Amino acid sequence: MNTADASWAAVDWGTSNLRAWVIGTDGATIATLLSDKGMGALTREEFEPELLALLGPYLKESDRLIVIACGMVGARQGWVEAPYLAAPCRPPGIHEAVRASVGDPRIDIRILPGVGQANPPDVMRGEETQIAGYLCENPDFEGVLCLPGTHTKWVTIRSGEIVGFRTFMTGELFALLSKQSVLRHSITDSGWNDAAFAEAVDDAMIAPQSLAAQLFSLRAGSLLNGADKATCRARLSGLLLGLEIRGARDQWLERDIVLVGAPSLTALYRDALAAKGVRTRECDGDAMALAGLKAAYEEMRT
């Protein structure tokens, strides 16, 4: 590999992890780099050294490497705050980006902002770049983009704009309940039961007001009936996802739905919605993030 071929770098810097793509002069990805040094593990002074350590082999003394970043790196607790754009709006581009002050002349950092919504109050950071990537490849799309994750977003798209969105803390609730509540004694870290998942989605959608009781039944079932831990895990996921889908119903009902995210997560949403007769399409979240960052880079060159 000739490191001199590096032209710029795309960075998705989240709370827990950092992913970087080094792009060559021909537009091809010449390296994909990963780090567990997410925003949550760094002080403000540590962002530049971490990025330099990751991109070091691709830096040249004679030229600056442009780095376009999205995600929690632009949060108030991140490297430098990139203020939210107010929805409704088009996904942020390079002209809304904030430059980070750096000590090393070999890098030039541009951080894309997130999107905020006044009523009901909501925010996103990172997902807007995935949305930009999807719309770059599908400019005529109108409907709903669902971006599963720790904090899942359901985003209404119209005329190329983010019209409105809602965030559901389903992933975080699953982590808290499975690792820090009484349910931790009844749930394993692996294993699955498709039938239990599907049944739980139905239960939560039919009787969302009973969720708290249905959650405790998971613990009681393991104590009294020796319920399998993998089955309890699938049922917990199904209950929480069913509650989310019921809560987002006004957004997705009778609309075109595309699931954007990690395949392991989009598959759960696909199956849950398919059980209700709702058809969806899926695309990879990392690919869309890179496409959005590439769109910002191309915008900077024009």
GROMACS .gro file of C-alpha atoms in nm:
model
  302
    1MET     CA    1   0.000   0.000   0.000
    2ASN     CA    2   0.128   0.345  -0.094
    3THR     CA    3   0.024   0.577   0.188
    4ALA     CA    4   0.101   0.879  -0.032
    5ASP     CA    5  -0.216   0.797  -0.229
    6ALA     CA    6  -0.440   0.914   0.060
    7SER     CA    7  -0.654   1.209  -0.046
    8TRP     CA    8  -0.889   1.261   0.250
    9ALA     CA    9  -1.048   1.073   0.540
   10ALA     CA   10  -1.410   1.016   0.639
   11VAL     CA   11  -1.476   0.971   1.012
   12ASP     CA   12  -1.783   0.851   1.201
   13TRP     CA   13  -1.700   0.926   1.566
   14GLY     CA   14  -1.962   0.799   1.807
   15THR     CA   15  -1.990   0.776   2.183
   16SER     CA   16  -1.829   0.432   2.207
   17ASN     CA   17  -1.631   0.384   1.887
   18LEU     CA   18  -1.446   0.560   1.609
   19ARG     CA   19  -1.453   0.442   1.247
   20ALA     CA   20  -1.242   0.605   0.977
   21TRP     CA   21  -1.219   0.544   0.603
   22VAL     CA   22  -0.907   0.664   0.423
   23ILE     CA   23  -0.998   0.762   0.068
   24GLY     CA   24  -0.747   0.755  -0.216
   25THR     CA   25  -0.699   1.003  -0.499
   26ASP     CA   26  -0.912   0.780  -0.722
   27GLY     CA   27  -1.204   0.791  -0.477
   28ALA     CA   28  -1.160   0.433  -0.360
   29THR     CA   29  -1.136   0.335   0.006
   30ILE     CA   30  -0.777   0.231   0.073
   31ALA     CA   31  -0.818   0.160   0.446
   32THR     CA   32  -1.092   0.116   0.705
   33LEU     CA   33  -0.971   0.190   1.058
   34LEU     CA   34  -1.143   0.114   1.388
   35SER     CA   35  -1.086   0.234   1.744
   36ASP     CA   36  -1.269   0.192   2.074
   37LYS     CA   37  -1.181   0.551   2.167
   38GLY     CA   38  -1.524   0.700   2.128
   39MET     CA   39  -1.631   1.042   2.251
   40GLY     CA   40  -1.726   0.900   2.590
   41ALA     CA   41  -1.369   0.783   2.657
   42LEU     CA   42  -1.192   1.108   2.566
   43THR     CA   43  -1.135   1.452   2.710
   44ARG     CA   44  -1.145   1.743   2.466
   45GLU     CA   45  -0.765   1.755   2.457
   46GLU     CA   46  -0.741   1.387   2.360
   47PHE     CA   47  -0.934   1.396   2.032
   48GLU     CA   48  -0.651   1.526   1.816
   49PRO     CA   49  -0.386   1.280   1.949
   50GLU     CA   50  -0.627   0.988   1.901
   51LEU     CA   51  -0.701   1.087   1.543
   52LEU     CA   52  -0.332   1.140   1.469
   53ALA     CA   53  -0.249   0.796   1.608
   54LEU     CA   54  -0.513   0.637   1.386
   55LEU     CA   55  -0.432   0.827   1.066
   56GLY     CA   56  -0.056   0.861   1.122
   57PRO     CA   57   0.056   0.628   0.839
   58TYR     CA   58  -0.147   0.832   0.588
   59LEU     CA   59  -0.027   1.180   0.685
   60LYS     CA   60   0.231   1.373   0.481
   61GLU     CA   61   0.456   1.653   0.597
   62SER     CA   62   0.406   1.841   0.271
   63ASP     CA   63   0.028   1.845   0.262
   64ARG     CA   64  -0.279   1.855   0.487
   65LEU     CA   65  -0.518   1.563   0.496
   66ILE     CA   66  -0.879   1.681   0.495
   67VAL     CA   67  -1.088   1.495   0.752
   68ILE     CA   68  -1.469   1.518   0.742
   69ALA     CA   69  -1.632   1.385   1.059
   70CYS     CA   70  -1.982   1.325   1.186
   71GLY     CA   71  -2.134   1.195   1.508
   72MET     CA   72  -2.078   1.269   1.874
   73VAL     CA   73  -1.740   1.429   1.801
   74GLY     CA   74  -1.950   1.742   1.738
   75ALA     CA   75  -2.149   1.718   2.061
   76ARG     CA   76  -2.121   1.965   2.346
   77GLN     CA   77  -1.899   1.713   2.526
   78GLY     CA   78  -1.701   1.634   2.208
   79TRP     CA   79  -1.403   1.788   2.033
   80VAL     CA   80  -1.584   2.105   1.931
   81GLU     CA   81  -1.957   2.167   1.935
   82ALA     CA   82  -2.125   2.178   1.595
   83PRO     CA   83  -2.466   2.337   1.669
   84TYR     CA   84  -2.779   2.155   1.558
   85LEU     CA   85  -2.958   2.255   1.240
   86ALA     CA   86  -3.329   2.306   1.302
   87ALA     CA   87  -3.571   2.065   1.137
   88PRO     CA   88  -3.734   2.076   0.892
   89CYS     CA   89  -3.412   2.096   0.694
   90ARG     CA   90  -3.198   1.919   0.442
   91PRO     CA   91  -2.932   1.694   0.595
   92PRO     CA   92  -2.632   1.912   0.693
   93GLY     CA   93  -2.355   1.949   0.439
   94ILE     CA   94  -2.003   2.081   0.432
   95HIS     CA   95  -2.115   2.445   0.441
   96GLU     CA   96  -2.266   2.390   0.786
   97ALA     CA   97  -1.957   2.212   0.916
   98VAL     CA   98  -1.743   2.350   1.199
   99ARG     CA   99  -1.363   2.345   1.180
  100ALA     CA  100  -1.173   2.209   1.476
  101SER     CA  101  -0.864   2.392   1.592
  102VAL     CA  102  -0.561   2.163   1.565
  103GLY     CA  103  -0.195   2.183   1.654
  104ASP     CA  104  -0.073   1.951   1.380
  105PRO     CA  105  -0.055   2.118   1.035
  106ARG     CA  106  -0.098   1.784   0.857
  107ILE     CA  107  -0.472   1.761   0.924
  108ASP     CA  108  -0.773   1.983   0.848
  109ILE     CA  109  -1.083   1.877   1.046
  110ARG     CA  110  -1.442   1.961   0.945
  111ILE     CA  111  -1.721   1.839   1.176
  112LEU     CA  112  -2.076   1.810   1.044
  113PRO     CA  113  -2.358   1.923   1.276
  114GLY     CA  114  -2.654   1.721   1.392
  115VAL     CA  115  -3.022   1.806   1.357
  116GLY     CA  116  -3.255   1.931   1.630
  117GLN     CA  117  -3.633   1.948   1.654
  118ALA     CA  118  -3.817   2.196   1.875
  119ASN     CA  119  -4.155   2.024   1.915
  120PRO     CA  120  -4.149   1.758   2.039
  121PRO     CA  121  -3.789   1.816   2.151
  122ASP     CA  122  -3.552   1.574   1.980
  123VAL     CA  123  -3.197   1.559   1.847
  124MET     CA  124  -2.974   1.340   1.630
  125ARG     CA  125  -2.600   1.326   1.567
  126GLY     CA  126  -2.457   1.093   1.307
  127GLU     CA  127  -2.789   0.965   1.173
  128GLU     CA  128  -2.830   1.282   0.965
  129THR     CA  129  -2.517   1.185   0.771
  130GLN     CA  130  -2.658   0.837   0.705
  131ILE     CA  131  -2.974   1.009   0.583
  132ALA     CA  132  -2.767   1.233   0.355
  133GLY     CA  133  -2.599   0.924   0.213
  134TYR     CA  134  -2.930   0.751   0.149
  135LEU     CA  135  -3.083   1.057  -0.017
  136CYS     CA  136  -2.772   1.103  -0.229
  137GLU     CA  137  -2.833   0.756  -0.372
  138ASN     CA  138  -3.215   0.784  -0.365
  139PRO     CA  139  -3.295   1.153  -0.427
  140ASP     CA  140  -3.665   1.097  -0.498
  141PHE     CA  141  -3.737   0.900  -0.180
  142GLU     CA  142  -4.038   1.007   0.025
  143GLY     CA  143  -4.139   0.811   0.330
  144VAL     CA  144  -3.981   0.703   0.657
  145LEU     CA  145  -3.624   0.610   0.735
  146CYS     CA  146  -3.591   0.400   1.048
  147LEU     CA  147  -3.237   0.399   1.189
  148PRO     CA  148  -3.215   0.127   1.459
  149GLY     CA  149  -2.956   0.164   1.732
  150THR     CA  150  -2.913   0.246   2.097
  151HIS     CA  151  -3.146   0.540   2.032
  152THR     CA  152  -3.353   0.447   1.728
  153LYS     CA  153  -3.474   0.725   1.498
  154TRP     CA  154  -3.793   0.726   1.291
  155VAL     CA  155  -3.747   1.006   1.038
  156THR     CA  156  -4.004   1.144   0.798
  157ILE     CA  157  -3.853   1.247   0.463
  158ARG     CA  158  -4.026   1.473   0.216
  159SER     CA  159  -3.883   1.669  -0.080
  160GLY     CA  160  -3.530   1.583   0.027
  161GLU     CA  161  -3.580   1.723   0.377
  162ILE     CA  162  -3.589   1.585   0.729
  163VAL     CA  163  -3.945   1.695   0.806
  164GLY     CA  164  -3.964   1.552   1.158
  165PHE     CA  165  -3.842   1.262   1.369
  166ARG     CA  166  -3.883   1.075   1.695
  167THR     CA  167  -3.621   0.893   1.900
  168PHE     CA  168  -3.692   0.573   2.094
  169MET     CA  169  -3.444   0.459   2.363
  170THR     CA  170  -3.519   0.093   2.293
  171GLY     CA  171  -3.159  -0.022   2.265
  172GLU     CA  172  -3.055   0.154   2.584
  173LEU     CA  173  -3.358   0.018   2.772
  174PHE     CA  174  -3.268  -0.334   2.660
  175ALA     CA  175  -2.911  -0.289   2.785
  176LEU     CA  176  -3.023  -0.145   3.120
  177LEU     CA  177  -3.289  -0.407   3.184
  178SER     CA  178  -3.079  -0.704   3.075
  179LYS     CA  179  -2.766  -0.599   3.265
  180GLN     CA  180  -2.871  -0.384   3.561
  181SER     CA  181  -3.224  -0.486   3.660
  182VAL     CA  182  -3.356  -0.799   3.828
  183LEU     CA  183  -3.400  -0.944   3.479
  184ARG     CA  184  -3.022  -0.987   3.450
  185HIS     CA  185  -3.059  -1.316   3.638
  186SER     CA  186  -3.291  -1.452   3.370
  187ILE     CA  187  -3.123  -1.335   3.048
  188THR     CA  188  -2.815  -1.458   2.866
  189ASP     CA  189  -2.581  -1.258   2.643
  190SER     CA  190  -2.637  -1.486   2.347
  191GLY     CA  191  -2.892  -1.724   2.200
  192TRP     CA  192  -3.232  -1.651   2.052
  193ASN     CA  193  -3.585  -1.780   2.003
  194ASP     CA  194  -3.767  -1.648   1.696
  195ALA     CA  195  -4.111  -1.761   1.811
  196ALA     CA  196  -4.072  -1.597   2.153
  197PHE     CA  197  -3.958  -1.274   1.991
  198ALA     CA  198  -4.254  -1.261   1.753
  199GLU     CA  199  -4.503  -1.342   2.028
  200ALA     CA  200  -4.360  -1.069   2.252
  201VAL     CA  201  -4.383  -0.809   1.973
  202ASP     CA  202  -4.753  -0.894   1.940
  203ASP     CA  203  -4.810  -0.880   2.316
  204ALA     CA  204  -4.656  -0.536   2.348
  205MET     CA  205  -4.844  -0.394   2.050
  206ILE     CA  206  -5.177  -0.533   2.170
  207ALA     CA  207  -5.140  -0.428   2.536
  208PRO     CA  208  -4.864  -0.166   2.572
  209GLN     CA  209  -5.012  -0.057   2.906
  210SER     CA  210  -4.912  -0.395   3.050
  211LEU     CA  211  -4.544  -0.372   2.962
  212ALA     CA  212  -4.417  -0.335   3.320
  213ALA     CA  213  -4.609  -0.645   3.426
  214GLN     CA  214  -4.497  -0.843   3.121
  215LEU     CA  215  -4.137  -0.756   3.200
  216PHE     CA  216  -4.159  -0.895   3.552
  217SER     CA  217  -4.322  -1.209   3.415
  218LEU     CA  218  -3.989  -1.284   3.249
  219ARG     CA  219  -3.827  -1.311   3.591
  220ALA     CA  220  -4.116  -1.501   3.741
  221GLY     CA  221  -4.120  -1.746   3.451
  222SER     CA  222  -3.755  -1.831   3.500
  223LEU     CA  223  -3.806  -1.882   3.876
  224LEU     CA  224  -4.122  -2.091   3.855
  225ASN     CA  225  -4.092  -2.265   3.521
  226GLY     CA  226  -3.721  -2.262   3.448
  227ALA     CA  227  -3.773  -2.050   3.137
  228ASP     CA  228  -3.475  -2.066   2.903
  229LYS     CA  229  -3.247  -1.759   2.927
  230ALA     CA  230  -3.215  -1.726   2.551
  231THR     CA  231  -3.594  -1.732   2.523
  232CYS     CA  232  -3.620  -1.460   2.788
  233ARG     CA  233  -3.365  -1.255   2.598
  234ALA     CA  234  -3.565  -1.279   2.277
  235ARG     CA  235  -3.888  -1.201   2.460
  236LEU     CA  236  -3.740  -0.892   2.629
  237SER     CA  237  -3.624  -0.766   2.291
  238GLY     CA  238  -3.964  -0.834   2.139
  239LEU     CA  239  -4.155  -0.656   2.416
  240LEU     CA  240  -3.943  -0.342   2.386
  241LEU     CA  241  -3.944  -0.342   2.007
  242GLY     CA  242  -4.318  -0.401   1.994
  243LEU     CA  243  -4.370  -0.104   2.225
  244GLU     CA  244  -4.155   0.111   1.998
  245ILE     CA  245  -4.330   0.008   1.678
  246ARG     CA  246  -4.668   0.075   1.840
  247GLY     CA  247  -4.543   0.418   1.951
  248ALA     CA  248  -4.413   0.505   1.604
  249ARG     CA  249  -4.727   0.382   1.425
  250ASP     CA  250  -4.845   0.728   1.319
  251GLN     CA  251  -4.514   0.779   1.139
  252TRP     CA  252  -4.482   0.449   0.950
  253LEU     CA  253  -4.843   0.354   0.878
  254GLU     CA  254  -4.910   0.337   0.501
  255ARG     CA  255  -4.568   0.483   0.417
  256ASP     CA  256  -4.261   0.357   0.239
  257ILE     CA  257  -4.019   0.236   0.508
  258VAL     CA  258  -3.645   0.187   0.471
  259LEU     CA  259  -3.437   0.043   0.757
  260VAL     CA  260  -3.086   0.190   0.777
  261GLY     CA  261  -2.838   0.036   1.019
  262ALA     CA  262  -2.642  -0.272   1.119
  263PRO     CA  263  -2.789  -0.581   0.947
  264SER     CA  264  -2.834  -0.760   1.281
  265LEU     CA  265  -3.061  -0.478   1.399
  266THR     CA  266  -3.248  -0.403   1.079
  267ALA     CA  267  -3.336  -0.774   1.057
  268LEU     CA  268  -3.520  -0.753   1.391
  269TYR     CA  269  -3.721  -0.452   1.277
  270ARG     CA  270  -3.789  -0.614   0.940
  271ASP     CA  271  -3.924  -0.930   1.103
  272ALA     CA  272  -4.134  -0.742   1.358
  273LEU     CA  273  -4.294  -0.522   1.093
  274ALA     CA  274  -4.337  -0.809   0.847
  275ALA     CA  275  -4.546  -0.991   1.108
  276LYS     CA  276  -4.786  -0.697   1.082
  277GLY     CA  277  -4.795  -0.715   0.705
  278VAL     CA  278  -4.563  -0.416   0.665
  279ARG     CA  279  -4.298  -0.443   0.394
  280THR     CA  280  -3.961  -0.275   0.438
  281ARG     CA  281  -3.630  -0.239   0.261
  282GLU     CA  282  -3.289  -0.251   0.429
  283CYS     CA  283  -2.952  -0.088   0.369
  284ASP     CA  284  -2.627  -0.090   0.562
  285GLY     CA  285  -2.577   0.200   0.804
  286ASP     CA  286  -2.198   0.216   0.771
  287ALA     CA  287  -2.225   0.233   0.392
  288MET     CA  288  -2.476   0.518   0.418
  289ALA     CA  289  -2.257   0.708   0.666
  290LEU     CA  290  -1.964   0.684   0.426
  291ALA     CA  291  -2.186   0.791   0.135
  292GLY     CA  292  -2.301   1.095   0.335
  293LEU     CA  293  -1.944   1.192   0.423
  294LYS     CA  294  -1.842   1.150   0.059
  295ALA     CA  295  -2.128   1.378  -0.045
  296ALA     CA  296  -1.999   1.645   0.195
  297TYR     CA  297  -1.649   1.611   0.049
  298GLU     CA  298  -1.778   1.646  -0.307
  299GLU     CA  299  -1.978   1.950  -0.198
  300MET     CA  300  -1.657   2.108  -0.065
  301ARG     CA  301  -1.486   2.056  -0.400
  302THR     CA  302  -1.756   2.232  -0.604
   0.00000   0.00000   0.00000
